[in-house]
mmCIF file of C-alpha atoms in Angstrom:
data_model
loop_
_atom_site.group_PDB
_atom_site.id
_atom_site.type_symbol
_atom_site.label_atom_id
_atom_site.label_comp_id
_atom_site.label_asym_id
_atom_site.label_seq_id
_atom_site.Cartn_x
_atom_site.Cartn_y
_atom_site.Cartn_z
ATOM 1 C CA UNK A 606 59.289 -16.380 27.142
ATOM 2 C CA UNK A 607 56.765 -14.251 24.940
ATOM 3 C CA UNK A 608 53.077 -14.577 24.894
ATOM 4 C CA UNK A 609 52.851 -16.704 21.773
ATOM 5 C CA UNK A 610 55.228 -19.442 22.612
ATOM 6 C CA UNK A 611 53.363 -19.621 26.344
ATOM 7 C CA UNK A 612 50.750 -20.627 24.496
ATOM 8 C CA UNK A 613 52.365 -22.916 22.179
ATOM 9 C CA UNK A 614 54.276 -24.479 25.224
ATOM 10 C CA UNK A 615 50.488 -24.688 27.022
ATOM 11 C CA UNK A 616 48.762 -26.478 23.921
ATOM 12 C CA UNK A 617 51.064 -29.015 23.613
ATOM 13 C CA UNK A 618 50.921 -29.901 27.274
ATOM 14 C CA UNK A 619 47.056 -29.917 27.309
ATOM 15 C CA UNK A 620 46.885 -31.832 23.820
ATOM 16 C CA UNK A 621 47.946 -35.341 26.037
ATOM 17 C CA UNK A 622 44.571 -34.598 28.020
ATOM 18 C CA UNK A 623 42.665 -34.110 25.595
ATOM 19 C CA UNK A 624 43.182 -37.392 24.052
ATOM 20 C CA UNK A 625 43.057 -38.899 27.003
ATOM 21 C CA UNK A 626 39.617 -37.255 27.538
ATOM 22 C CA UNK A 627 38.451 -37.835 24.254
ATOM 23 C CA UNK A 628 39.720 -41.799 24.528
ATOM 24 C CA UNK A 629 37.725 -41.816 27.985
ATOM 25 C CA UNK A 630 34.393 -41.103 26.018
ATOM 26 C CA UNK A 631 34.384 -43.332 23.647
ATOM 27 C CA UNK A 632 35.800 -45.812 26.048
ATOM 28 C CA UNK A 633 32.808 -45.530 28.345
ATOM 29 C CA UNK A 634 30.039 -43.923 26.332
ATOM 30 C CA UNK A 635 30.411 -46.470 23.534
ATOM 31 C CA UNK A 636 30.768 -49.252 26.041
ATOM 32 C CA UNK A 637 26.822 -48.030 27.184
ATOM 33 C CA UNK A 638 25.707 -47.859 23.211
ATOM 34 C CA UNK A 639 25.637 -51.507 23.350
ATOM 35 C CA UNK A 640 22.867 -52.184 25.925
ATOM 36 C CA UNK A 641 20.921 -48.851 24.475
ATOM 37 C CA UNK A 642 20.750 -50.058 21.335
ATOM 38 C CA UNK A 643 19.822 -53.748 22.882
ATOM 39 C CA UNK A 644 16.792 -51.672 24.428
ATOM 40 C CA UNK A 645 15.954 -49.729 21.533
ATOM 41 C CA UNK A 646 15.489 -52.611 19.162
ATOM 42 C CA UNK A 647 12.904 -54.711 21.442
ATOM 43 C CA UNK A 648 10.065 -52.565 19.744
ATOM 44 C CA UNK A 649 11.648 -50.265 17.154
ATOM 45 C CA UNK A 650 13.101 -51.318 13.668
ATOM 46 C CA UNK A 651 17.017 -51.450 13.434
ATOM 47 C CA UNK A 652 18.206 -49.354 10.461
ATOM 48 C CA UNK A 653 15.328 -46.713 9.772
ATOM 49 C CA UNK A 654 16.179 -47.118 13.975
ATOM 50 C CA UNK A 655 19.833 -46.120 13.234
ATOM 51 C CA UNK A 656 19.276 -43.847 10.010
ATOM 52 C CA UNK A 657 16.679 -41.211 12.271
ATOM 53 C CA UNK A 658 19.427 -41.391 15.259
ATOM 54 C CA UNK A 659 22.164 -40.010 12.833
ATOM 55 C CA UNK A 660 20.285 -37.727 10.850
ATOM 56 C CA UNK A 661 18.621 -35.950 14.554
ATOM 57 C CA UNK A 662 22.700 -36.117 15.579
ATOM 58 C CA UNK A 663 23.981 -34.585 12.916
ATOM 59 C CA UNK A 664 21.287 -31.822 12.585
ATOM 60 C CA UNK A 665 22.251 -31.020 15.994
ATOM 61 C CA UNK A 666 25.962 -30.935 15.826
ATOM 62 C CA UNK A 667 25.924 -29.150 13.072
ATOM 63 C CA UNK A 668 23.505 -26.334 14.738
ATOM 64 C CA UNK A 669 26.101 -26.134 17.150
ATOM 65 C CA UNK A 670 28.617 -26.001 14.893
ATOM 66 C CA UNK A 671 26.864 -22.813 13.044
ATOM 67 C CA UNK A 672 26.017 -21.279 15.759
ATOM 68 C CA UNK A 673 29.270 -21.304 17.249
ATOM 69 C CA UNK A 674 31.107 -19.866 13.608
ATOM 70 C CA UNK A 675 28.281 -19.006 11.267
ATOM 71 C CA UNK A 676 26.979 -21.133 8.801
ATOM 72 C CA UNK A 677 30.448 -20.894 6.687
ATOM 73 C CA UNK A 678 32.156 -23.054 9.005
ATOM 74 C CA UNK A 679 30.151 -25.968 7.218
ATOM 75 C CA UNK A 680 31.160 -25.005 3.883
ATOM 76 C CA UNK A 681 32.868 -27.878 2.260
ATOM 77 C CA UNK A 682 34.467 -29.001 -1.080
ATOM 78 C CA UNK A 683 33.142 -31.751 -3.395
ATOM 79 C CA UNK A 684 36.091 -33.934 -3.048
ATOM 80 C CA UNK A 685 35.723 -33.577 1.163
ATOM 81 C CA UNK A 686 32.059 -34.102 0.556
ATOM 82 C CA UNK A 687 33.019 -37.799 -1.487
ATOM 83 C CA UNK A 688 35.244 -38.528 1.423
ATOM 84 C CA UNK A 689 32.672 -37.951 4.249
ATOM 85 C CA UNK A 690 30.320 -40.162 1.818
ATOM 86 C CA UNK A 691 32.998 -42.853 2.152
ATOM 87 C CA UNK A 692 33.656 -43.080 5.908
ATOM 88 C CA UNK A 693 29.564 -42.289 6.001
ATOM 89 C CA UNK A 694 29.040 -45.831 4.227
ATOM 90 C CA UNK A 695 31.924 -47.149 6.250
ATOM 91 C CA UNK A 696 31.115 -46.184 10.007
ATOM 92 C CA UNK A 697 27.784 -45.289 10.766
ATOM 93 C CA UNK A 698 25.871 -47.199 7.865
ATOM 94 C CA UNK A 699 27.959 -50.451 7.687
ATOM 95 C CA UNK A 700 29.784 -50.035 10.923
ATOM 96 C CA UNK A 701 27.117 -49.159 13.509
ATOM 97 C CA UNK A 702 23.894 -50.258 11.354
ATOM 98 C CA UNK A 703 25.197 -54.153 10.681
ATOM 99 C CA UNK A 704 25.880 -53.979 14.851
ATOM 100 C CA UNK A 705 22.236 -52.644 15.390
ATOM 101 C CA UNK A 706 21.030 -55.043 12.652
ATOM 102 C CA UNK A 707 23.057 -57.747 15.107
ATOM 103 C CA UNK A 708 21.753 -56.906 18.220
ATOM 104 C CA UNK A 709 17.856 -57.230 16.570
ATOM 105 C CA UNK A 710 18.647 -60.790 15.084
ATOM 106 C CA UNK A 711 19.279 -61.898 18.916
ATOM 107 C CA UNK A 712 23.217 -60.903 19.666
ATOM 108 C CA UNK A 713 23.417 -60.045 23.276
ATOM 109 C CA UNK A 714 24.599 -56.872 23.595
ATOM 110 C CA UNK A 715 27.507 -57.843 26.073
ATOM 111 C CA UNK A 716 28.446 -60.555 22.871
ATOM 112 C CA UNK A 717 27.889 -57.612 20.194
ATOM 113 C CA UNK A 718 30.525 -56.034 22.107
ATOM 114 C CA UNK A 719 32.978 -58.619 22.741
ATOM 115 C CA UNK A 720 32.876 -59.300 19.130
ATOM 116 C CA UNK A 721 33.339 -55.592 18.015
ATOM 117 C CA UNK A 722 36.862 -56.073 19.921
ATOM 118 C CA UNK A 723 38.100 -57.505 17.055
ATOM 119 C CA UNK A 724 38.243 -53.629 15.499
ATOM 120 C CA UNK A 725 42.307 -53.597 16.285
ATOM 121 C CA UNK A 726 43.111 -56.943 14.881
ATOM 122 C CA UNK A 727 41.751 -55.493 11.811
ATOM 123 C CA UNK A 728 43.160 -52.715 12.178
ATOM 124 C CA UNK A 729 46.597 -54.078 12.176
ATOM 125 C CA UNK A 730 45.920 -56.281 8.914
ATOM 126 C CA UNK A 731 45.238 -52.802 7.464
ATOM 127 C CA UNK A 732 48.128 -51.416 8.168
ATOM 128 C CA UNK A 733 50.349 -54.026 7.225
ATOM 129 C CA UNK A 734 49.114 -54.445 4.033
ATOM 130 C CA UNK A 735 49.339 -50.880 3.034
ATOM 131 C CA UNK A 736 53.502 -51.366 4.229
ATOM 132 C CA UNK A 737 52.877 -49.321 7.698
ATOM 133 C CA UNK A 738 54.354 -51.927 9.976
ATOM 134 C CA UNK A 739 53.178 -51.431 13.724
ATOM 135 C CA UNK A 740 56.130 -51.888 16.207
ATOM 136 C CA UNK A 741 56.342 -55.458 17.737
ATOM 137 C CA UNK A 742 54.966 -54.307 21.163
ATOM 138 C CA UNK A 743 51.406 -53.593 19.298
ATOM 139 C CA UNK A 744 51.219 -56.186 17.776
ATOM 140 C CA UNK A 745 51.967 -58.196 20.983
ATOM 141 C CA UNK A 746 49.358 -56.069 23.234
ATOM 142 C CA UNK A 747 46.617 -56.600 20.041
ATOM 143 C CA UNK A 748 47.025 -60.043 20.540
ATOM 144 C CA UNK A 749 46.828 -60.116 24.382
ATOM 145 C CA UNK A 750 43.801 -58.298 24.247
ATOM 146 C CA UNK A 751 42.742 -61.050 21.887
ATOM 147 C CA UNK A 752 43.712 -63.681 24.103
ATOM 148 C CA UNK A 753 41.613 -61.987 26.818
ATOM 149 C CA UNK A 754 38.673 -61.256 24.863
ATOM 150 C CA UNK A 755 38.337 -64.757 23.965
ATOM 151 C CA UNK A 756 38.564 -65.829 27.628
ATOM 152 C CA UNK A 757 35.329 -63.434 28.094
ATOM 153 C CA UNK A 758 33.729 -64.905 25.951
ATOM 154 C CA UNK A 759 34.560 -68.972 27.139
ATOM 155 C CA UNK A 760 33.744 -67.470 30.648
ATOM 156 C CA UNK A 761 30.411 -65.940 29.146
ATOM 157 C CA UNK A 762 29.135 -69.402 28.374
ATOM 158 C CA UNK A 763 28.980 -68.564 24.530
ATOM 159 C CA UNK A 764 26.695 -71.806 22.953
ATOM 160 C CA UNK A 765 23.606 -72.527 20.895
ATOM 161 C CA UNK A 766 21.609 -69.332 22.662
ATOM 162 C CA UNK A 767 23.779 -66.954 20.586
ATOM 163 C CA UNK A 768 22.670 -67.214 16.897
ATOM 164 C CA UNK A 769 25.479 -67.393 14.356
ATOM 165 C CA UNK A 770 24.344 -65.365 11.411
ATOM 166 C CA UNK A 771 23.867 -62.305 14.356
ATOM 167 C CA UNK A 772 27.607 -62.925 14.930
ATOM 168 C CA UNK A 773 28.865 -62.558 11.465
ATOM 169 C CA UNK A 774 26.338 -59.686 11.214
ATOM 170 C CA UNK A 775 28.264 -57.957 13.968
ATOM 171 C CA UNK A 776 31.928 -59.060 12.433
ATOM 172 C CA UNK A 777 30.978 -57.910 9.138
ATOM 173 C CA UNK A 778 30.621 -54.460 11.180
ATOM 174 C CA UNK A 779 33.433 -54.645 12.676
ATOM 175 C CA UNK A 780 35.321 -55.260 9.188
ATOM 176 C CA UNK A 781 33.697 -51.870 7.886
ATOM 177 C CA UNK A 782 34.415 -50.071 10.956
ATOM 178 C CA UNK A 783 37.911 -50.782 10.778
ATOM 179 C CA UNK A 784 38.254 -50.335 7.494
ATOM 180 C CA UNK A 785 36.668 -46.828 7.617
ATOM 181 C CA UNK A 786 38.877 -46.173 10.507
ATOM 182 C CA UNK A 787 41.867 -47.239 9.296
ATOM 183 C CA UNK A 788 40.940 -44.912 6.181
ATOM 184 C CA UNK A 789 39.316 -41.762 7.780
ATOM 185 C CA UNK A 790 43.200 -40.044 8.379
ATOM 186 C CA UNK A 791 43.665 -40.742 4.800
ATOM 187 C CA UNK A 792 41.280 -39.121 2.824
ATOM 188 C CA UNK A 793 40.718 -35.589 2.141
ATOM 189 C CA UNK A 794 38.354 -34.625 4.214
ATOM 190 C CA UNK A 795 37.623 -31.039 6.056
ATOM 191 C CA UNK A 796 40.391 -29.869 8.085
ATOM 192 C CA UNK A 797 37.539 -29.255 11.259
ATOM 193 C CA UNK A 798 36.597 -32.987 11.922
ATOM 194 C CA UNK A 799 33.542 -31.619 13.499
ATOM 195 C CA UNK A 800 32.246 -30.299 10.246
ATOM 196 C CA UNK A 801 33.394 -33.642 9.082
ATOM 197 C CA UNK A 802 31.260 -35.602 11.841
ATOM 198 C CA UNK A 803 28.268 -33.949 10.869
ATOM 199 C CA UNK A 804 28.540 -34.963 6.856
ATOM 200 C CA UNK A 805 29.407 -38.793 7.781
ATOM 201 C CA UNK A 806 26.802 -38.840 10.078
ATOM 202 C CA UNK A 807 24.003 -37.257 7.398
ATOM 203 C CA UNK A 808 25.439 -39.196 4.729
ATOM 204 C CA UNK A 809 25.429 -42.576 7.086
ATOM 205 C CA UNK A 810 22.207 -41.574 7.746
ATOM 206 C CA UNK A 811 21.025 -41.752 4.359
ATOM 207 C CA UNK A 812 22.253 -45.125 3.481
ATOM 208 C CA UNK A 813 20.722 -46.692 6.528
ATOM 209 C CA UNK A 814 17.672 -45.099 5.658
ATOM 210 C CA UNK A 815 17.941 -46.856 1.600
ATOM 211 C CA UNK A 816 18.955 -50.146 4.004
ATOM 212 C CA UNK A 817 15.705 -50.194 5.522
ATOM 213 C CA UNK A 818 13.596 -49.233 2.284
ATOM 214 C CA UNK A 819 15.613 -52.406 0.774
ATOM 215 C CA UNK A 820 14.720 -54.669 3.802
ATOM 216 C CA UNK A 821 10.993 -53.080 3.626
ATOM 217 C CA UNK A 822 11.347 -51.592 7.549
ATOM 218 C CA UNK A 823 8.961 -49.252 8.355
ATOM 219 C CA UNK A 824 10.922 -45.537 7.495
ATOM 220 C CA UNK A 825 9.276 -43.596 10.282
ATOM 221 C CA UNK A 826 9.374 -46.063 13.496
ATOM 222 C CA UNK A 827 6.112 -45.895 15.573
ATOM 223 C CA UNK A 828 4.874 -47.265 18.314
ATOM 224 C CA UNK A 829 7.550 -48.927 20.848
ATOM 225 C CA UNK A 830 7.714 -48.573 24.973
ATOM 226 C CA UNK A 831 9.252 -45.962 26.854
ATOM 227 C CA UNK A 832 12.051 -47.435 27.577
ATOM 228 C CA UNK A 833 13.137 -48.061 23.779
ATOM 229 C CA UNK A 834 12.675 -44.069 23.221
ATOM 230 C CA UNK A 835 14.618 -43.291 25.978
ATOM 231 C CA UNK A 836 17.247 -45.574 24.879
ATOM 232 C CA UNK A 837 17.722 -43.988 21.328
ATOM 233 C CA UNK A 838 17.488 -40.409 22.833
ATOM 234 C CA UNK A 839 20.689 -41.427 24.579
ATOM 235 C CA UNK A 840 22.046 -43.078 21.524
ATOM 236 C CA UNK A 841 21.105 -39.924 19.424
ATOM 237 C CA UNK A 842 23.162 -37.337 22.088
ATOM 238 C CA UNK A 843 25.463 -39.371 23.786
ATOM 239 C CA UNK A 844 26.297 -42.157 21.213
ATOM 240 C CA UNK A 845 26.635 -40.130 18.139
ATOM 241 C CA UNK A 846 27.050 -36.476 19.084
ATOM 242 C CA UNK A 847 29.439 -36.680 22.155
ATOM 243 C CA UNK A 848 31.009 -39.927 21.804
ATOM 244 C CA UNK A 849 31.128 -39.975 17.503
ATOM 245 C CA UNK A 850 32.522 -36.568 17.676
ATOM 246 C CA UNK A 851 34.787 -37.450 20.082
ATOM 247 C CA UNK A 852 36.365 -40.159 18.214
ATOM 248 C CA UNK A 853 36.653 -38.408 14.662
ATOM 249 C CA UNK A 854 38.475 -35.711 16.589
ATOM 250 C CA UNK A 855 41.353 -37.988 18.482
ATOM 251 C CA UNK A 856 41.420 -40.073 14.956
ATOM 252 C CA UNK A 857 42.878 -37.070 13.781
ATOM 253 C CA UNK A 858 45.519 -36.129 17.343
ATOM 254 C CA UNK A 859 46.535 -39.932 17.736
ATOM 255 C CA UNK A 860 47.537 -43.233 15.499
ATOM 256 C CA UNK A 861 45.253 -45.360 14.517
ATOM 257 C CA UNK A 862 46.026 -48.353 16.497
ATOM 258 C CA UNK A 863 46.010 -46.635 20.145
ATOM 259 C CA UNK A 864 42.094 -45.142 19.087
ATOM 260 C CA UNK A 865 41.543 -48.932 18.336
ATOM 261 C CA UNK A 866 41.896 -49.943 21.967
ATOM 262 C CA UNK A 867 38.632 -48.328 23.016
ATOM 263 C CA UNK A 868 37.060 -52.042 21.837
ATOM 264 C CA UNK A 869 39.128 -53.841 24.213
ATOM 265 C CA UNK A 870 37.471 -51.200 27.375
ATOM 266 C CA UNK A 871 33.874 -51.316 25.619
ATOM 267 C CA UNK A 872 33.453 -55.244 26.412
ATOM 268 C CA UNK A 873 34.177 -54.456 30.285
ATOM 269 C CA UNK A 874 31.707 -51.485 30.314
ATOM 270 C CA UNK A 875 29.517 -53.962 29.026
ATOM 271 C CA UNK A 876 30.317 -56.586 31.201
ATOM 272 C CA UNK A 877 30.040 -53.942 34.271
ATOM 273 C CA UNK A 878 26.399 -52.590 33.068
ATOM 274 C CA UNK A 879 25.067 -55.935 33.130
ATOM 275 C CA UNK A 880 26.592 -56.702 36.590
ATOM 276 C CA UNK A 881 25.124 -53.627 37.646
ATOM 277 C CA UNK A 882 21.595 -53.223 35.686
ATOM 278 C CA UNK A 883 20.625 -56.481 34.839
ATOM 279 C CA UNK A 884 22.531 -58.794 38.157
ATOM 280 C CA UNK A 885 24.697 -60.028 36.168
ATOM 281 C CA UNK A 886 27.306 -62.332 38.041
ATOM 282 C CA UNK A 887 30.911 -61.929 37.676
ATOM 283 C CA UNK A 888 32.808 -64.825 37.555
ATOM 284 C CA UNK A 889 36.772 -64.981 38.534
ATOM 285 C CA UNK A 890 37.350 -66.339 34.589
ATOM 286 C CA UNK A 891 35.315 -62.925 33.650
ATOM 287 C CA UNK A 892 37.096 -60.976 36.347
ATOM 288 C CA UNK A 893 40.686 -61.730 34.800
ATOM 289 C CA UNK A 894 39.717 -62.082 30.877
ATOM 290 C CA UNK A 895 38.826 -58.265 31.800
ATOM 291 C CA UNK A 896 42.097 -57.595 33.737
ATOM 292 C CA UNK A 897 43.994 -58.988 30.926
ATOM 293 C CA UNK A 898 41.993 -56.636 28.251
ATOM 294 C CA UNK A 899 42.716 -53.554 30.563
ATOM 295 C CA UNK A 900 46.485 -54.517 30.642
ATOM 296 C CA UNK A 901 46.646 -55.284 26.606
ATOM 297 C CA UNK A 902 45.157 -51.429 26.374
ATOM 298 C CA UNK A 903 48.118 -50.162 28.914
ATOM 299 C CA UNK A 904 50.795 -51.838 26.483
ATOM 300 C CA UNK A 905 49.644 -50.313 23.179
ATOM 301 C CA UNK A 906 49.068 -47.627 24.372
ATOM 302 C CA UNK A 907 53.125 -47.294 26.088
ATOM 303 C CA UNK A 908 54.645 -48.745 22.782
ATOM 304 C CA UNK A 909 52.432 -46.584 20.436
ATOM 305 C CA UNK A 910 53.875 -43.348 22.999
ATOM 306 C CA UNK A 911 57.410 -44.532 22.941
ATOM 307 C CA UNK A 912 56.778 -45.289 18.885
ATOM 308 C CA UNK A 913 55.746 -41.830 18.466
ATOM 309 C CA UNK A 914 58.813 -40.198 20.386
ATOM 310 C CA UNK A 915 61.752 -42.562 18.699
ATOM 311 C CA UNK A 916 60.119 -41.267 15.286
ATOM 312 C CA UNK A 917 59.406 -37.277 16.506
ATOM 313 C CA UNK A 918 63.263 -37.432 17.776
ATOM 314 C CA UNK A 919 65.010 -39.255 14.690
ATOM 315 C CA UNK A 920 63.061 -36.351 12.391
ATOM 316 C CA UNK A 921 64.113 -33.996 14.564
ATOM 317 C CA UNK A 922 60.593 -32.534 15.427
ATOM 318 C CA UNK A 923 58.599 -32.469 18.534
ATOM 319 C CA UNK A 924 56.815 -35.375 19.936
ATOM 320 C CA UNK A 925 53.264 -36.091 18.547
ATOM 321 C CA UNK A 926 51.250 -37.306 15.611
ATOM 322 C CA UNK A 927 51.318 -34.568 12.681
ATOM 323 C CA UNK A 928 47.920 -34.071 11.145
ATOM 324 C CA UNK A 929 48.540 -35.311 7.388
ATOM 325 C CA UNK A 930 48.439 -32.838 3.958
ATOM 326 C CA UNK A 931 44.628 -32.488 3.163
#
């Protein structure tokens, strides 16, 4: 075996991990954001909130980013530049700033997060209307996790505490986030998705920050506790640069509808922090709505695998998702 094909042989055997990695960040990280953001909103103002934690995030990736291959690495075209606009408007403005804008109008941040599990039903509407059919067992293990999500929230006690406009707030996110999801593989944007995350993330940045001129927030927050600033300093490194980074990079190594799953774990990381942080109890209904979200994940995840190798062995190419013409 040469030297060269060692390596190739090696990448493709690590390339599993990393997803797997990748999947576990935005699993768990993500599942945190929810109660940080539920924190930071107490005293701070939700989008020029959201807008300062994307613009500080993407300053700092993209630092990184130049200091790790010179400032050319961030060189990008105009047409990539319209396409980070688009998932920019999609993810981080609409996405993450309607789910902020949620949590302030009085959405728990365990409920912000059950509702946000809706991101693979859309998902699969998506799909299907654009003629990509996903295989029966997705389908099925979407709507499990459905099922099981809605048994969280009947075991959560939802009622006339949880304000409805918040809700719709926080579905209307999850629309966009889907959408810009569903999207992101699709549009031309630079072949590093790093570079990418740091142009969605300044651009997302910039329409929160017309959001809260519009809705006459205060640009520059001031004042607030401790505990609010500490909140969006973990937002700012954790939420956006580890965990956002992480998922624009496995968009691009897996389909679609397995990254999806992470918003069937994010509701039990919720559920778990509150347990743990605020003594929250946790009911036998609770205990097995989460079992049955954890075992909807296990099943897309096996049929999207098995998907992937029927379709990598019938084109006669190796197993695994190939990275579409830019």
């Amino acid at each position: 075996m040469t030297r060269s094909s060692a390596t190739d042989s090696g990448s493709a055997s690590a390339r599993p991990l990393l997803v797997a990695v990748a999947l576990g960040i935005v699993y768990v990280v993500w599942g945190s954001t929810y109660l940080a953001i539920r924190i930071a909103v107490r005293d701070l103002p939700p989008l020029s909130l959201a807008s300062w934690r994307y613009l500080l995030a993407s300053l700092l990736l993209a630092a990184i980013l130049a200091g790790r291959g010179g400032i050319a690495r961030l060189r990008v075209t105009p047409q990539e530049l319209l396409a980070c606009a688009t998932v920019g408007l999609l993810l981080p403005a609409l996405g993450n700033g309607l789910v902020t804008l949620g949590e302030q109008m009085g959405s728990p941040s365990g409920m912000a997060a059950l509702l946000v599990a809706g991101v693979p039903l859309w998902v699969v509407v998506y799909r299907a209307g654009s003629g990509d059919r996903p295989a029966g067992r997705t389908v099925v293990g979407v709507l499990i996790g459905f099922l099981g999500l809605v048994g969280l929230v009947t075991a959560s006690g939802i009622g006339g505490h949880v304000r409805i406009a918040a809700c719709l707030v926080i579905v209307c996110a999850t629309a966009c986030w889907s959408l810009g999801s569903w999207a992101s593989p699709r549009l031309r944007l630079p072949a590093d998705p790093f570079v990418a995350t740091v142009y969605e993330m300044l651009f997302g940045s910039a329409f929160l920050l017309l959001g809260a001129l519009l809705t006459g927030e205060d640009l520059i927050p001031r004042g607030g506790s401790w505990d609010s600033w500490l909140a969006w300093a973990y937002l700012v490194t954790f939420g956006s640069v580890v965990a956002f980074s992480a998922y624009v990079w496995v968009l691009e190594a897996a389909p679609v509808s397995l990254v999806a799953t992470y918003a069937y774990v994010n509701p039990v990381v919720a559920v778990f922090l509150g347990w743990l942080i605020l003594g929250e109890a946790v009911t036998p209904e609770i205990a097995v709505g989460g079992g049955v979200v954890v075992a909807s994940v296990a099943l897309v995840i096996s049929s999207e695998r098995q998907s992937r190798a029927k379709a990598a062995g019938a084109n006669g190419e190796p197993s695994g998702r190939v990275r579409p013409a830019r």
